[in-house]
Structures are given as structure tokens and as C-alpha cells.
């Protein structure tokens, strides 16, 4: 298990459709392992975000696990900072 923490700052983020906005995903083999929820919209000062997830066992034919910070199906600006990944024991 791992804990991912980081900060986000938003400026005029407006979703084009349901589910749009700023988010961070942990991906493995093309599937969400964990993610911020809900996607954030609007404007804000720095917001601390944190979630835990369990890494999947890697197989030779799987895509590696990775973190994706993104603004999807939305307009505006978003900043990400201070990413920290820690093993939870």
C-alpha cells in the first residue's frame, strides 16, 4: 500500500461535461488504480490532496504503474506541486 499526497491550485476551471476537471490518477495497465474524486472545478488557493492505494503486481505484459496529473474535458488552469509517495506499513 502507498500514500500519494500533493497540492493543487485552480483558476477558472470549468467542466465541458460531467466528470471533467482537474484530477490525479494512479494508472496500471490502462486502468485507474486510484484517483482524486470528484474532479475539481472552480478557483482555489493551494489545496492539499491525499489518498492511499494498493499497487498491483506487475506482469511482463502489463503497462507499468504511473501517476498522471491532468485537466480533462475542461478549460482553465491548474497547478500541481509537492508530490510525495510513501509506502504505508
mmCIF file with all atom_site columns, C-alpha atoms in Angstrom:
data_model
loop_
_atom_site.group_PDB
_atom_site.id
_atom_site.type_symbol
_atom_site.label_atom_id
_atom_site.label_alt_id
_atom_site.label_comp_id
_atom_site.label_asym_id
_atom_site.label_entity_id
_atom_site.label_seq_id
_atom_site.pdbx_PDB_ins_code
_atom_site.Cartn_x
_atom_site.Cartn_y
_atom_site.Cartn_z
_atom_site.occupancy
_atom_site.B_iso_or_equiv
_atom_site.pdbx_formal_charge
_atom_site.auth_seq_id
_atom_site.auth_comp_id
_atom_site.auth_asym_id
_atom_site.auth_atom_id
_atom_site.pdbx_PDB_model_num
ATOM 1  C CA . UNK A 1 1  ? 0.000   0.000  0.000   1.00 0.00 ? 1  UNK A CA 1
ATOM 2  C CA . UNK A 1 2  ? 1.088   3.550  -0.774  1.00 0.00 ? 2  UNK A CA 1
ATOM 3  C CA . UNK A 1 3  ? 0.010   7.064  0.126   1.00 0.00 ? 3  UNK A CA 1
ATOM 4  C CA . UNK A 1 4  ? 0.183   9.757  -2.541  1.00 0.00 ? 4  UNK A CA 1
ATOM 5  C CA . UNK A 1 5  ? -0.078  13.370 -1.363  1.00 0.00 ? 5  UNK A CA 1
ATOM 6  C CA . UNK A 1 6  ? 0.226   16.609 -3.324  1.00 0.00 ? 6  UNK A CA 1
ATOM 7  C CA . UNK A 1 7  ? -1.135  20.143 -3.702  1.00 0.00 ? 7  UNK A CA 1
ATOM 8  C CA . UNK A 1 8  ? -3.395  21.576 -6.426  1.00 0.00 ? 8  UNK A CA 1
ATOM 9  C CA . UNK A 1 9  ? -4.292  25.181 -7.259  1.00 0.00 ? 9  UNK A CA 1
ATOM 10 C CA . UNK A 1 10 ? -7.108  26.023 -9.703  1.00 0.00 ? 10 UNK A CA 1
ATOM 11 C CA . UNK A 1 11 ? -8.057  29.087 -11.704 1.00 0.00 ? 11 UNK A CA 1
ATOM 12 C CA . UNK A 1 12 ? -11.387 29.265 -13.544 1.00 0.00 ? 12 UNK A CA 1
ATOM 13 C CA . UNK A 1 13 ? -11.623 25.507 -14.198 1.00 0.00 ? 13 UNK A CA 1
ATOM 14 C CA . UNK A 1 14 ? -14.951 24.764 -15.904 1.00 0.00 ? 14 UNK A CA 1
ATOM 15 C CA . UNK A 1 15 ? -16.017 21.273 -16.968 1.00 0.00 ? 15 UNK A CA 1
ATOM 16 C CA . UNK A 1 16 ? -17.350 20.770 -20.513 1.00 0.00 ? 16 UNK A CA 1
ATOM 17 C CA . UNK A 1 17 ? -19.229 17.650 -19.417 1.00 0.00 ? 17 UNK A CA 1
ATOM 18 C CA . UNK A 1 18 ? -19.918 15.510 -16.349 1.00 0.00 ? 18 UNK A CA 1
ATOM 19 C CA . UNK A 1 19 ? -16.668 14.186 -14.907 1.00 0.00 ? 19 UNK A CA 1
ATOM 20 C CA . UNK A 1 20 ? -14.478 16.953 -16.306 1.00 0.00 ? 20 UNK A CA 1
ATOM 21 C CA . UNK A 1 21 ? -11.990 18.937 -14.249 1.00 0.00 ? 21 UNK A CA 1
ATOM 22 C CA . UNK A 1 22 ? -8.588  18.644 -12.607 1.00 0.00 ? 22 UNK A CA 1
ATOM 23 C CA . UNK A 1 23 ? -7.524  15.327 -11.136 1.00 0.00 ? 23 UNK A CA 1
ATOM 24 C CA . UNK A 1 24 ? -4.649  12.988 -10.361 1.00 0.00 ? 24 UNK A CA 1
ATOM 25 C CA . UNK A 1 25 ? -4.797  9.323  -11.339 1.00 0.00 ? 25 UNK A CA 1
ATOM 26 C CA . UNK A 1 26 ? -2.645  6.331  -10.463 1.00 0.00 ? 26 UNK A CA 1
ATOM 27 C CA . UNK A 1 27 ? -2.773  4.096  -13.533 1.00 0.00 ? 27 UNK A CA 1
ATOM 28 C CA . UNK A 1 28 ? -1.782  0.477  -14.088 1.00 0.00 ? 28 UNK A CA 1
ATOM 29 C CA . UNK A 1 29 ? -2.203  -1.372 -17.343 1.00 0.00 ? 29 UNK A CA 1
ATOM 30 C CA . UNK A 1 30 ? -4.513  1.354  -18.672 1.00 0.00 ? 30 UNK A CA 1
ATOM 31 C CA . UNK A 1 31 ? -6.931  1.147  -15.715 1.00 0.00 ? 31 UNK A CA 1
ATOM 32 C CA . UNK A 1 32 ? -7.430  3.529  -12.783 1.00 0.00 ? 32 UNK A CA 1
ATOM 33 C CA . UNK A 1 33 ? -5.941  2.087  -9.628  1.00 0.00 ? 33 UNK A CA 1
ATOM 34 C CA . UNK A 1 34 ? -6.822  5.183  -7.594  1.00 0.00 ? 34 UNK A CA 1
ATOM 35 C CA . UNK A 1 35 ? -7.764  8.786  -8.250  1.00 0.00 ? 35 UNK A CA 1
ATOM 36 C CA . UNK A 1 36 ? -8.850  12.062 -6.719  1.00 0.00 ? 36 UNK A CA 1
ATOM 37 C CA . UNK A 1 37 ? -12.633 12.210 -6.603  1.00 0.00 ? 37 UNK A CA 1
ATOM 38 C CA . UNK A 1 38 ? -14.504 14.189 -7.589  1.00 0.00 ? 38 UNK A CA 1
ATOM 39 C CA . UNK A 1 39 ? -12.554 16.034 -10.298 1.00 0.00 ? 39 UNK A CA 1
ATOM 40 C CA . UNK A 1 40 ? -12.076 19.593 -9.083  1.00 0.00 ? 40 UNK A CA 1
ATOM 41 C CA . UNK A 1 41 ? -13.530 22.686 -10.771 1.00 0.00 ? 41 UNK A CA 1
ATOM 42 C CA . UNK A 1 42 ? -13.698 26.397 -9.994  1.00 0.00 ? 42 UNK A CA 1
ATOM 43 C CA . UNK A 1 43 ? -10.925 28.521 -8.487  1.00 0.00 ? 43 UNK A CA 1
ATOM 44 C CA . UNK A 1 44 ? -8.994  27.859 -5.303  1.00 0.00 ? 44 UNK A CA 1
ATOM 45 C CA . UNK A 1 45 ? -5.778  28.568 -3.487  1.00 0.00 ? 45 UNK A CA 1
ATOM 46 C CA . UNK A 1 46 ? -3.487  25.578 -2.833  1.00 0.00 ? 46 UNK A CA 1
ATOM 47 C CA . UNK A 1 47 ? -5.482  22.506 -1.707  1.00 0.00 ? 47 UNK A CA 1
ATOM 48 C CA . UNK A 1 48 ? -3.826  19.502 -0.062  1.00 0.00 ? 48 UNK A CA 1
ATOM 49 C CA . UNK A 1 49 ? -4.960  16.169 -1.533  1.00 0.00 ? 49 UNK A CA 1
ATOM 50 C CA . UNK A 1 50 ? -4.109  12.667 -0.327  1.00 0.00 ? 50 UNK A CA 1
ATOM 51 C CA . UNK A 1 51 ? -5.197  9.106  -0.999  1.00 0.00 ? 51 UNK A CA 1
ATOM 52 C CA . UNK A 1 52 ? -3.926  5.573  -0.475  1.00 0.00 ? 52 UNK A CA 1
ATOM 53 C CA . UNK A 1 53 ? -3.866  2.736  -2.958  1.00 0.00 ? 53 UNK A CA 1
ATOM 54 C CA . UNK A 1 54 ? -2.511  -0.773 -3.361  1.00 0.00 ? 54 UNK A CA 1
ATOM 55 C CA . UNK A 1 55 ? -0.055  -1.340 -6.192  1.00 0.00 ? 55 UNK A CA 1
ATOM 56 C CA . UNK A 1 56 ? -0.938  -4.235 -8.440  1.00 0.00 ? 56 UNK A CA 1
ATOM 57 C CA . UNK A 1 57 ? 1.610   -6.977 -9.076  1.00 0.00 ? 57 UNK A CA 1
ATOM 58 C CA . UNK A 1 58 ? 3.499   -6.193 -12.290 1.00 0.00 ? 58 UNK A CA 1
ATOM 59 C CA . UNK A 1 59 ? 3.412   -8.800 -15.039 1.00 0.00 ? 59 UNK A CA 1
ATOM 60 C CA . UNK A 1 60 ? 5.695   -8.810 -18.055 1.00 0.00 ? 60 UNK A CA 1
ATOM 61 C CA . UNK A 1 61 ? 2.784   -7.968 -20.404 1.00 0.00 ? 61 UNK A CA 1
ATOM 62 C CA . UNK A 1 62 ? 1.297   -5.183 -18.203 1.00 0.00 ? 62 UNK A CA 1
ATOM 63 C CA . UNK A 1 63 ? 1.961   -1.494 -18.608 1.00 0.00 ? 63 UNK A CA 1
ATOM 64 C CA . UNK A 1 64 ? 3.833   -0.059 -15.614 1.00 0.00 ? 64 UNK A CA 1
ATOM 65 C CA . UNK A 1 65 ? 2.075   1.838  -12.859 1.00 0.00 ? 65 UNK A CA 1
ATOM 66 C CA . UNK A 1 66 ? 2.352   5.625  -13.115 1.00 0.00 ? 66 UNK A CA 1
ATOM 67 C CA . UNK A 1 67 ? 0.890   8.871  -11.791 1.00 0.00 ? 67 UNK A CA 1
ATOM 68 C CA . UNK A 1 68 ? -0.955  11.202 -14.174 1.00 0.00 ? 68 UNK A CA 1
ATOM 69 C CA . UNK A 1 69 ? -1.856  14.782 -13.207 1.00 0.00 ? 69 UNK A CA 1
ATOM 70 C CA . UNK A 1 70 ? -4.320  16.250 -15.686 1.00 0.00 ? 70 UNK A CA 1
ATOM 71 C CA . UNK A 1 71 ? -7.033  18.680 -16.669 1.00 0.00 ? 71 UNK A CA 1
ATOM 72 C CA . UNK A 1 72 ? -9.570  16.780 -18.743 1.00 0.00 ? 72 UNK A CA 1
ATOM 73 C CA . UNK A 1 73 ? -12.803 17.804 -20.526 1.00 0.00 ? 73 UNK A CA 1
ATOM 74 C CA . UNK A 1 74 ? -12.420 21.268 -19.014 1.00 0.00 ? 74 UNK A CA 1
ATOM 75 C CA . UNK A 1 75 ? -10.974 24.729 -19.561 1.00 0.00 ? 75 UNK A CA 1
ATOM 76 C CA . UNK A 1 76 ? -8.949  26.832 -17.128 1.00 0.00 ? 76 UNK A CA 1
ATOM 77 C CA . UNK A 1 77 ? -5.627  26.498 -15.382 1.00 0.00 ? 77 UNK A CA 1
ATOM 78 C CA . UNK A 1 78 ? -4.371  24.075 -12.753 1.00 0.00 ? 78 UNK A CA 1
ATOM 79 C CA . UNK A 1 79 ? -1.046  23.794 -10.965 1.00 0.00 ? 79 UNK A CA 1
ATOM 80 C CA . UNK A 1 80 ? 0.287   20.699 -9.196  1.00 0.00 ? 80 UNK A CA 1
ATOM 81 C CA . UNK A 1 81 ? 3.141   20.723 -6.657  1.00 0.00 ? 81 UNK A CA 1
ATOM 82 C CA . UNK A 1 82 ? 4.731   18.824 -3.798  1.00 0.00 ? 82 UNK A CA 1
ATOM 83 C CA . UNK A 1 83 ? 4.061   15.235 -4.897  1.00 0.00 ? 83 UNK A CA 1
ATOM 84 C CA . UNK A 1 84 ? 5.080   12.730 -2.242  1.00 0.00 ? 84 UNK A CA 1
ATOM 85 C CA . UNK A 1 85 ? 4.739   8.952  -2.476  1.00 0.00 ? 85 UNK A CA 1
ATOM 86 C CA . UNK A 1 86 ? 5.170   6.958  0.727   1.00 0.00 ? 86 UNK A CA 1
ATOM 87 C CA . UNK A 1 87 ? 4.844   3.286  1.500   1.00 0.00 ? 87 UNK A CA 1
ATOM 88 C CA . UNK A 1 88 ? 2.174   2.615  4.140   1.00 0.00 ? 88 UNK A CA 1
ATOM 89 C CA . UNK A 1 89 ? 3.286   -0.106 6.525   1.00 0.00 ? 89 UNK A CA 1
#
